[in-house]
XYZ file of C-alpha atoms in Angstrom:
493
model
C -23.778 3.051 -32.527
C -22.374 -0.271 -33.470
C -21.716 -1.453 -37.192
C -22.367 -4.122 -39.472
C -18.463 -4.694 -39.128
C -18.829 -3.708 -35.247
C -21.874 -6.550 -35.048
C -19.412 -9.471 -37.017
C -16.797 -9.262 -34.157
C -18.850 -10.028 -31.629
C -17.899 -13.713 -31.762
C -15.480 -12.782 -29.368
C -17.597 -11.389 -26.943
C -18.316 -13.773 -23.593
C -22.025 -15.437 -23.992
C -22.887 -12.707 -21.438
C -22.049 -9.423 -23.053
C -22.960 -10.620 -26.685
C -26.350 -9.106 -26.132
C -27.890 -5.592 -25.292
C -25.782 -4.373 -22.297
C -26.861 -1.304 -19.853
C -24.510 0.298 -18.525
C -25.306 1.889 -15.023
C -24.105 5.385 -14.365
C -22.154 8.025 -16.681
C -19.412 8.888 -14.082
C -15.798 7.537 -14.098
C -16.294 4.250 -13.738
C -19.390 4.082 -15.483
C -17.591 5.947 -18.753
C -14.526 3.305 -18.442
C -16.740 0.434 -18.496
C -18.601 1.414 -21.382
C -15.166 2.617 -23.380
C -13.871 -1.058 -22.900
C -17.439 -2.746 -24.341
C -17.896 -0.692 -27.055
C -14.312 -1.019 -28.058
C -14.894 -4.643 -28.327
C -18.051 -3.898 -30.303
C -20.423 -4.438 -27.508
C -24.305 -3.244 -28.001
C -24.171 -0.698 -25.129
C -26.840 1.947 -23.595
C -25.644 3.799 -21.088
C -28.104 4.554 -18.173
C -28.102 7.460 -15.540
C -30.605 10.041 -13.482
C -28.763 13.360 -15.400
C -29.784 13.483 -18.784
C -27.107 16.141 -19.981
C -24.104 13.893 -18.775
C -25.570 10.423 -19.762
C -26.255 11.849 -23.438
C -22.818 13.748 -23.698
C -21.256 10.321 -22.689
C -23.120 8.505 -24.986
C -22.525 10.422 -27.779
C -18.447 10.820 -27.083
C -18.348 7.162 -26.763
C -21.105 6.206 -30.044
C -23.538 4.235 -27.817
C -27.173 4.678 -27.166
C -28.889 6.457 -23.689
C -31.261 6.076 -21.348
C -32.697 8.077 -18.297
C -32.422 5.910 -15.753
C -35.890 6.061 -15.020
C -36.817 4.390 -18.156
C -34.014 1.633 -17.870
C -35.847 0.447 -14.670
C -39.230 0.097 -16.377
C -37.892 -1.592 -19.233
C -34.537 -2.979 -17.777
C -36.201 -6.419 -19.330
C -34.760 -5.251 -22.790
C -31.469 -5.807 -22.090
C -29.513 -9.672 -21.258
C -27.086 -7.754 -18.429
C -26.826 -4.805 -16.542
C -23.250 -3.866 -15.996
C -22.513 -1.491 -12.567
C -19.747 0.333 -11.240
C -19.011 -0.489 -7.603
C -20.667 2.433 -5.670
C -24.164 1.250 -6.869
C -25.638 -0.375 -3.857
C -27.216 -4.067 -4.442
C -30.703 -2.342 -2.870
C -30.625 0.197 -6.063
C -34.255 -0.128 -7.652
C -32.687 -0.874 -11.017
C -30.895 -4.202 -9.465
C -34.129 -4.813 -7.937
C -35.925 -4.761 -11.202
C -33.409 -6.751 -12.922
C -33.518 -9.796 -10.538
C -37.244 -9.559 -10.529
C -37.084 -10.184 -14.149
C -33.854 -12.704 -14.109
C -31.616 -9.958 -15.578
C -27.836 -10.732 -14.253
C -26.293 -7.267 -12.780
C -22.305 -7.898 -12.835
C -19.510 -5.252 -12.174
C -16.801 -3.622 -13.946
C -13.688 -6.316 -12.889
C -16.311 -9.498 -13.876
C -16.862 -7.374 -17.261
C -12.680 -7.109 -17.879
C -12.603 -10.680 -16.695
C -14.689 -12.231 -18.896
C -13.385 -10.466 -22.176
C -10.000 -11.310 -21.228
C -10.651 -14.860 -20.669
C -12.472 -14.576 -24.441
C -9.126 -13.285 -26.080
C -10.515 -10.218 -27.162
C -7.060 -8.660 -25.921
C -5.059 -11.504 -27.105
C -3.505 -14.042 -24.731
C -4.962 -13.899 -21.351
C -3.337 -12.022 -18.720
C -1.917 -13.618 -15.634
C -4.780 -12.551 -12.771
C -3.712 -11.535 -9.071
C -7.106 -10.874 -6.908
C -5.699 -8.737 -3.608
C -8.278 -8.218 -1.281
C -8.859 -7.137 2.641
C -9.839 -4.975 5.055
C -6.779 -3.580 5.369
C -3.493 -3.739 3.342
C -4.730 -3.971 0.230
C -2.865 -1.005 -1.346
C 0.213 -1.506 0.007
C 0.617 -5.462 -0.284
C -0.498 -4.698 -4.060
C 2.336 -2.225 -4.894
C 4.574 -4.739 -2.760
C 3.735 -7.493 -5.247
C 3.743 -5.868 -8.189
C 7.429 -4.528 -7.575
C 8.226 -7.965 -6.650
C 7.370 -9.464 -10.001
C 7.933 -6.900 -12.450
C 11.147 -8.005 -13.655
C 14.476 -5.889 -14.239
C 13.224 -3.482 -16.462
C 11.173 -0.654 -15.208
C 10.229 1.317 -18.389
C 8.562 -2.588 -19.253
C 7.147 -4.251 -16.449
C 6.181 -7.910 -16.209
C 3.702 -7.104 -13.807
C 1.247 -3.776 -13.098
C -0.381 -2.923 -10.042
C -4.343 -2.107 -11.089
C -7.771 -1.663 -10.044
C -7.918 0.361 -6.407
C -4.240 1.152 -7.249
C -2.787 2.774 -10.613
C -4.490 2.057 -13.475
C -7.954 0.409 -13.713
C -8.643 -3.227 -14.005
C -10.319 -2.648 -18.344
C -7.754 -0.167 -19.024
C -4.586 -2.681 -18.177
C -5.899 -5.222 -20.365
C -5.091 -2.641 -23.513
C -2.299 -1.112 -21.424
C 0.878 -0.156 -24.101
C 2.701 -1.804 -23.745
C 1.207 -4.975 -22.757
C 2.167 -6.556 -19.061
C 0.953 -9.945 -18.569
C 0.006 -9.828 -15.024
C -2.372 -7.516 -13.387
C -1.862 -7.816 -9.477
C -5.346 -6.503 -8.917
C -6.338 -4.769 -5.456
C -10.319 -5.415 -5.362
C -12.526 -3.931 -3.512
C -15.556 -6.123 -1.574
C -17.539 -3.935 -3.788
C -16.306 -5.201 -6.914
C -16.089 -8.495 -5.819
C -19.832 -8.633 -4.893
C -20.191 -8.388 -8.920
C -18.333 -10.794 -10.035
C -19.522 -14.390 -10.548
C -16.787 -16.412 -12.737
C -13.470 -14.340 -11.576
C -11.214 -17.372 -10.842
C -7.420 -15.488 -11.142
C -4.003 -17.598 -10.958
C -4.018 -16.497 -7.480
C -6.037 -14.983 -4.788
C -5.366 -13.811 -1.340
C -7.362 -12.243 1.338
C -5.192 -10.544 4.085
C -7.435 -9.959 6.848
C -11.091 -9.057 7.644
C -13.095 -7.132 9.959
C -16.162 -4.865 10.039
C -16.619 -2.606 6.892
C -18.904 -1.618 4.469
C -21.628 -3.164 6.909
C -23.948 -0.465 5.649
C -23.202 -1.664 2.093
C -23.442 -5.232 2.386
C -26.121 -5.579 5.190
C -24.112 -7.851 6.953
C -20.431 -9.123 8.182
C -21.623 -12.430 6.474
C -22.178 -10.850 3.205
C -18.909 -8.932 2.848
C -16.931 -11.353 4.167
C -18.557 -13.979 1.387
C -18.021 -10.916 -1.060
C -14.206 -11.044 0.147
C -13.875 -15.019 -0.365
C -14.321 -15.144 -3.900
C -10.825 -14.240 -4.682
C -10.203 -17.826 -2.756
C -11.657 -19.355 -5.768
C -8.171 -18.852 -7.552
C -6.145 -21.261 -8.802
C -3.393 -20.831 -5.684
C -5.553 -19.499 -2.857
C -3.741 -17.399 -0.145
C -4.783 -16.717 3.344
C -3.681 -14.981 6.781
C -3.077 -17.431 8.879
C -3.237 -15.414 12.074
C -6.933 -14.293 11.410
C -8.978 -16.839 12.147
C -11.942 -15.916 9.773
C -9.772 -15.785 7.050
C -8.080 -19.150 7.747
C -11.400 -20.530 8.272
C -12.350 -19.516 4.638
C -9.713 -22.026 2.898
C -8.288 -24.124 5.995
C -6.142 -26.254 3.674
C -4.952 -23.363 1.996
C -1.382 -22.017 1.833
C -0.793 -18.892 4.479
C 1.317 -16.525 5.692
C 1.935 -15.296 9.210
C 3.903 -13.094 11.462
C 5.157 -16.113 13.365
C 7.658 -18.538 12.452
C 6.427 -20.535 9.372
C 5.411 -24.100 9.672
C 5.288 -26.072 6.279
C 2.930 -24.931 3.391
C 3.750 -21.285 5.639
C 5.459 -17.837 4.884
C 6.787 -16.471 8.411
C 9.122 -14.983 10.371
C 12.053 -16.388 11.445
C 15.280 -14.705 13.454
C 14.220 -11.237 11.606
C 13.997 -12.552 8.087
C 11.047 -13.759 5.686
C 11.350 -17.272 5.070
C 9.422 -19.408 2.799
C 8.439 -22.777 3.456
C 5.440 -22.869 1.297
C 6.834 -22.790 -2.233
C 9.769 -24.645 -1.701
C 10.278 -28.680 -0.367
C 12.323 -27.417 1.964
C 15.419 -29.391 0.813
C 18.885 -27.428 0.678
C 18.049 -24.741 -1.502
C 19.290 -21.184 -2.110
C 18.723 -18.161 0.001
C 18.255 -14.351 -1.550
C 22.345 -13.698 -0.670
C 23.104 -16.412 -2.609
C 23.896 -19.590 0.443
C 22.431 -22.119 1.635
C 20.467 -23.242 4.237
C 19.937 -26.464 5.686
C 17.420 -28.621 4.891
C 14.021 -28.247 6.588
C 14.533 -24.813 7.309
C 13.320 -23.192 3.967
C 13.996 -19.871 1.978
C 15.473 -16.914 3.390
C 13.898 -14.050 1.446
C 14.794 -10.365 2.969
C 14.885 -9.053 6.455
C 12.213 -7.500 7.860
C 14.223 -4.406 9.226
C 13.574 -1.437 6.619
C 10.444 -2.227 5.619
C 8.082 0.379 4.844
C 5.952 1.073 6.658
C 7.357 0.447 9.739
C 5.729 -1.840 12.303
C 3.650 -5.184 11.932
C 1.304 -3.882 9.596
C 4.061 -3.710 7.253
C 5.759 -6.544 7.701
C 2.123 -8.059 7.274
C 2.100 -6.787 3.784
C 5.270 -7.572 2.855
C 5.110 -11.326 3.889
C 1.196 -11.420 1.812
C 3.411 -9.906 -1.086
C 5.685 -12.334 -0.811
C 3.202 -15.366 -0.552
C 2.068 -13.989 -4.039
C 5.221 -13.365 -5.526
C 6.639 -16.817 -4.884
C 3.266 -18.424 -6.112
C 4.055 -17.127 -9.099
C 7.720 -18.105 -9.056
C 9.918 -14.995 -8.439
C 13.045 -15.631 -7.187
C 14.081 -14.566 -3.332
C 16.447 -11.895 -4.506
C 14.374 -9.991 -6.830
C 11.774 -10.163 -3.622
C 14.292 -8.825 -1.293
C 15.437 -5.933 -3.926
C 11.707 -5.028 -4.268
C 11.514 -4.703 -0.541
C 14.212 -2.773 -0.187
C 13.359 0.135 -2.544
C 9.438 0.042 -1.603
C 8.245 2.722 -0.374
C 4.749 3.305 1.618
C 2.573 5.319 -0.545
C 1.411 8.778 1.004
C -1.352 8.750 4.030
C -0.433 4.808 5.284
C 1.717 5.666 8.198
C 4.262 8.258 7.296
C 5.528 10.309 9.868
C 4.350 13.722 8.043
C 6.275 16.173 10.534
C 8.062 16.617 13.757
C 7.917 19.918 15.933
C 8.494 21.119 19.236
C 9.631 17.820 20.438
C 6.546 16.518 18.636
C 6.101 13.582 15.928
C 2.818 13.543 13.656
C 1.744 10.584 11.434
C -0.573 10.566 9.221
C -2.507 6.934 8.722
C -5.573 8.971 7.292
C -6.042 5.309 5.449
C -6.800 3.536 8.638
C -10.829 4.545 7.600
C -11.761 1.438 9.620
C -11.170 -0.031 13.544
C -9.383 -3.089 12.025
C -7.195 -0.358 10.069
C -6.769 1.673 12.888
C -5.547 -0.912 15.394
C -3.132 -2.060 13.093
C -1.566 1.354 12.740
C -1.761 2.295 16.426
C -0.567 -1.574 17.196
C 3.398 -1.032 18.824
C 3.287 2.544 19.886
C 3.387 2.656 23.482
C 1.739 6.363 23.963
C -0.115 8.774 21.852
C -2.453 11.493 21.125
C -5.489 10.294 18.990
C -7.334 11.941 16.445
C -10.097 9.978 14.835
C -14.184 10.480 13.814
C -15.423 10.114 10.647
C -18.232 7.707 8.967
C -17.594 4.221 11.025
C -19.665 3.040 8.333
C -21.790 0.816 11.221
C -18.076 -1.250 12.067
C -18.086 -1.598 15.920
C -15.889 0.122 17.853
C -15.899 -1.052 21.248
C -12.882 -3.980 20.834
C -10.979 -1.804 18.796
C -11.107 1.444 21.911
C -10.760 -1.748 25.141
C -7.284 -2.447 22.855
C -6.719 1.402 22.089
C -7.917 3.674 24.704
C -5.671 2.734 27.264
C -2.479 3.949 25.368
C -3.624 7.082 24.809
C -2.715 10.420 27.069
C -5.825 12.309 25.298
C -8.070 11.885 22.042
C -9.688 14.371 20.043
C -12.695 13.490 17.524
C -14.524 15.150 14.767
C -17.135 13.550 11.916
C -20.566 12.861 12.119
C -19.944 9.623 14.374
C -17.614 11.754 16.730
C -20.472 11.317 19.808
C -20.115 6.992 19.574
C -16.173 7.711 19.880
C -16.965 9.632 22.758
C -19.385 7.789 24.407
C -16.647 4.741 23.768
C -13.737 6.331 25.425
C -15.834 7.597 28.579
C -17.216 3.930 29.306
C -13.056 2.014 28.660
C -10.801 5.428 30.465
C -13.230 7.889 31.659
C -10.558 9.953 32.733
C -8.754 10.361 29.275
C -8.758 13.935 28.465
C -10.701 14.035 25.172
C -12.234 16.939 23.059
C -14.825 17.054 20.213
C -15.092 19.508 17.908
C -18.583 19.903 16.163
C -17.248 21.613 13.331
C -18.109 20.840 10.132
C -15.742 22.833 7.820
C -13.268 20.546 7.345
C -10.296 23.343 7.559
C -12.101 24.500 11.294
C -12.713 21.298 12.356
C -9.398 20.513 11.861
C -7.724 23.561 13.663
C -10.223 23.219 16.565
C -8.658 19.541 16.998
C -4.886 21.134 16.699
C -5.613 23.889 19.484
C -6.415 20.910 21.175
C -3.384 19.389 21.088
C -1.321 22.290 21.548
C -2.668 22.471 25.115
C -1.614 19.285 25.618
C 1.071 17.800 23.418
C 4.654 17.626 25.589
C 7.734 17.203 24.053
C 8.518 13.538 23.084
C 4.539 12.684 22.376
C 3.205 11.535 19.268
C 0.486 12.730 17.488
C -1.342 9.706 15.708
C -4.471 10.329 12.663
C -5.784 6.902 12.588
C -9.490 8.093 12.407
C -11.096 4.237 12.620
C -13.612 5.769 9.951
C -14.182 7.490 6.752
C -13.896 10.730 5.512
C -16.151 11.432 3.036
C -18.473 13.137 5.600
C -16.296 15.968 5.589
C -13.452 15.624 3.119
C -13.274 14.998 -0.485
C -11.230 11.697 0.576
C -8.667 10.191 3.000
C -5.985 12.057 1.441
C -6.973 15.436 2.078
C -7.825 15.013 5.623
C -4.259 13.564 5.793
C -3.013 16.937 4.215
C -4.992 19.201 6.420
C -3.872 17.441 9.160
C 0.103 17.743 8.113
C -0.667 21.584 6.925
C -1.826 22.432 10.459
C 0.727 20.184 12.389
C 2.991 22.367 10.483
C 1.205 25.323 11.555
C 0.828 25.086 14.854
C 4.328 22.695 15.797
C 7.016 24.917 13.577
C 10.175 22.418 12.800
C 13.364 23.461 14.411
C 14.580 24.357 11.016
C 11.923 26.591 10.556
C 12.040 28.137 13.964
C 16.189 28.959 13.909
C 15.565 30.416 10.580
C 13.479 33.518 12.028
């Protein structure tokens, strides 16, 4: 429970969290939200359905409890509700609230706000990342690009989706002074006065339409990272560009003015600089009108467009902030793509696998399948109500067969049969993610020749069958180890 001492600091809380706060939900989130209020002597309750873990938080943390239950009859107590981002906007508490003008705001508005209040000293420097797909990587692209020559103390920390949550950054030992912050449309749908330096959104496409109600609403959820200081956008999708017309961009072509392209194989700026003679990331110059030469795009990781996507987006955010060309270019160089984003996981029998088990959308998927000429597909999952028939015209016609699994396996199916009704494909209505899994690789035994590639890009989510995206990209490499022995592993028997 708070203190008379607790209740005289509170002059540094925000106008919104000087009051009673309930907290909604005693899981991870939940807990790290209410660790960062009451550490800056916040009057929190905690609220949640299970008694025994609600009152064991409450208790390890010294705030009060509530079943949740009671919180929605008497959520009128309280001046804001503060969520985590799985609690859906049609939750009866958030229903009550509104009905009695009770703001509900989210975890990244709640470190927000008591940053901007200097309850952590000077405020940070803000990065707002968001997308359908990219986020991660373009996130851990940026934050390598501005963390500065010393690794043990980085300028910069990648937070939020990625590493260390948003509230636990701002008391992060020892300090970094810019959070490059990959947020989910989730978060962003509660948060109200977020306004970071800067704010990019890379690309959008049906997701979370089962969340949000709507394409409308999450892509509105998306903009508000536009309301930074320097807005970014993608200047080759047209809903984004439409979001901020006047705003700076990047794009996978060459760059015109107030653009960050391509050009003769290299990233070139011509956004952050006035394109007089200037100085390029190997030290010489270029003529005027032409802009900066940051890094080539051969060697990027991943591989392919969608990387070179990222890398340009991390570059647009780097350079708003200032960093130089070489220290983007050394970043670049080094970065590697984090596990499950396009990796190729294995090769046997004349066979390559990669795992994109992060492509849990069509957008996501498209992207990863986007330059490979023929495969074998494996998707299925939760489409989480995206539509899929753009993303299989595009898709289908590249692959030699397709196998499916996850509850929306059958509108896969169905897809395929109406764009290449002649595509070998096989669905396995297993739902033991280990069987399910083998089914699909018998599959492919009986039809994988040497020289194909086997591509998990599943177009959906996972957590119909698997704890997450990682471990059905782990199952998948354990049994295209299984069933496709290496070379190595075959001359050693």
């Amino acid at each position: 429970m708070t203190t008379e001492d607790d209740k005289d600091k509170r002059g540094s809380l925000p106008e919104q969290l000087t009051g009673p706060l309930l907290v909604a939900g005693a899981g991870v989130s939940g807990e790290g939200i209410a660790r960062l209020l009451v550490a800056c002597a916040a009057d929190v309750t905690v609220a949640d359905a299970n008694t025994v873990t609600g009152q064991a938080l409450a208790s390890k943390l010294g705030c009060a409890f509530i079943p949740l239950d009671e919180a929605v009859a008497q959520v009128d107590r309280y001046a804001t509700v503060v969520t985590s981002p799985g609690w859906r906007p049609n939750s009866e508490l958030f229903v009550q609230a509104a009905a009695h003008g009770v703001p509900v705001i989210g975890d990244v508005e709640v470190a927000w706000q008591l940053d901007q209040a200097r309850c952590f000293g000077e405020p940070h420097t803000w990065v707002a990342i968001t997308g359908t797909n990219g986020k991660t990587t373009t996130t851990g692209m940026a934050a390598a690009m501005l963390a500065g020559p010393d690794r043990e103390h980085p300028l910069a920390l990648a937070v939020g989706n990625i590493g260390v949550a948003v509230g636990e950054a701002l008391y992060h030992e020892p300090r970094v002074d810019t959070l490059v912050a990959e947020l989910s449309s989730f978060q962003l749908h509660y948060s109200s006065t977020l306004r970071p330096r800067v704010g990019i959104v890379l690309n959008l496409a049906d997701d979370h339409l089962d969340w949000h109600g709507s394409f409308e609403a999450y892509a509105a959820a998306k903009a508000k990272v536009l309301h930074a200081e320097t807005p970014l956008v993608n200047a080759d999708d047209p809903v984004v560009r439409n979001l901020a017309p006047e705003a700076i961009s990047f794009t996978l072509g060459e760059p015109a003015p107030g653009q960050i392209g391509v050009r003769d194989g290299y990233i070139v700026d011509r956004a952050f600089v006035d394109d007089n003679v200037g100085e390029q990331s190997d030290g010489k110059s270029q003529a005027e009108g032409e802009g900066l030469v940051i890094a080539p795009v051969e060697g990027i990781s991943p591989p392919g467009v969608a990387g070179i996507a990222d890398a340009l987006a991390a570059t647009a955010v780097a350079r708003a902030l200032g960093a130089p060309a070489h220290d983007i270019a050394a970043a670049l160089a080094s970065f590697s793509v984090a596990s499950h984003r396009g990796a190729i996981t294995h090769r046997g029998g004349g066979v390559t696998f990669v795992d994109n088990s992060k492509a849990t959308n069509p957008h996501a998927a498209a992207m990863a399948l986007k330059g490979v000429a023929r495969y074998i597909w494996i998707g299925g999952g939760q489409l989480k109500g995206a539509h899929i028939d753009t993303f299989l015209r595009a898709n289908a016609p590249h692959m030699t067969a397709a196998a499916l699994l996850g509850v929306d396996r059958e509108k896969l199916r169905e897809g395929l049969a109406n764009v290449v009704p002649e595509l070998p494909v096989f669905v396995t209505g297993k739902t033991d993610k280990h069987r399910a899994m083998r089914e699909i690789f018998e599959f492919v035994a009986s039809v994988a020749q040497p020289g194909d590639t086997v591509m998990l890009a599943p177009a959906a989510a996972s957590l119909d069958m698997y704890k997450g995206m990682a471990e059905r990209g782990d199952i998948f490499t354990a049994c295209a180890k299984e069933f496709f022995p290496s070379e190595e592993s075959e001359s050693a028997h």
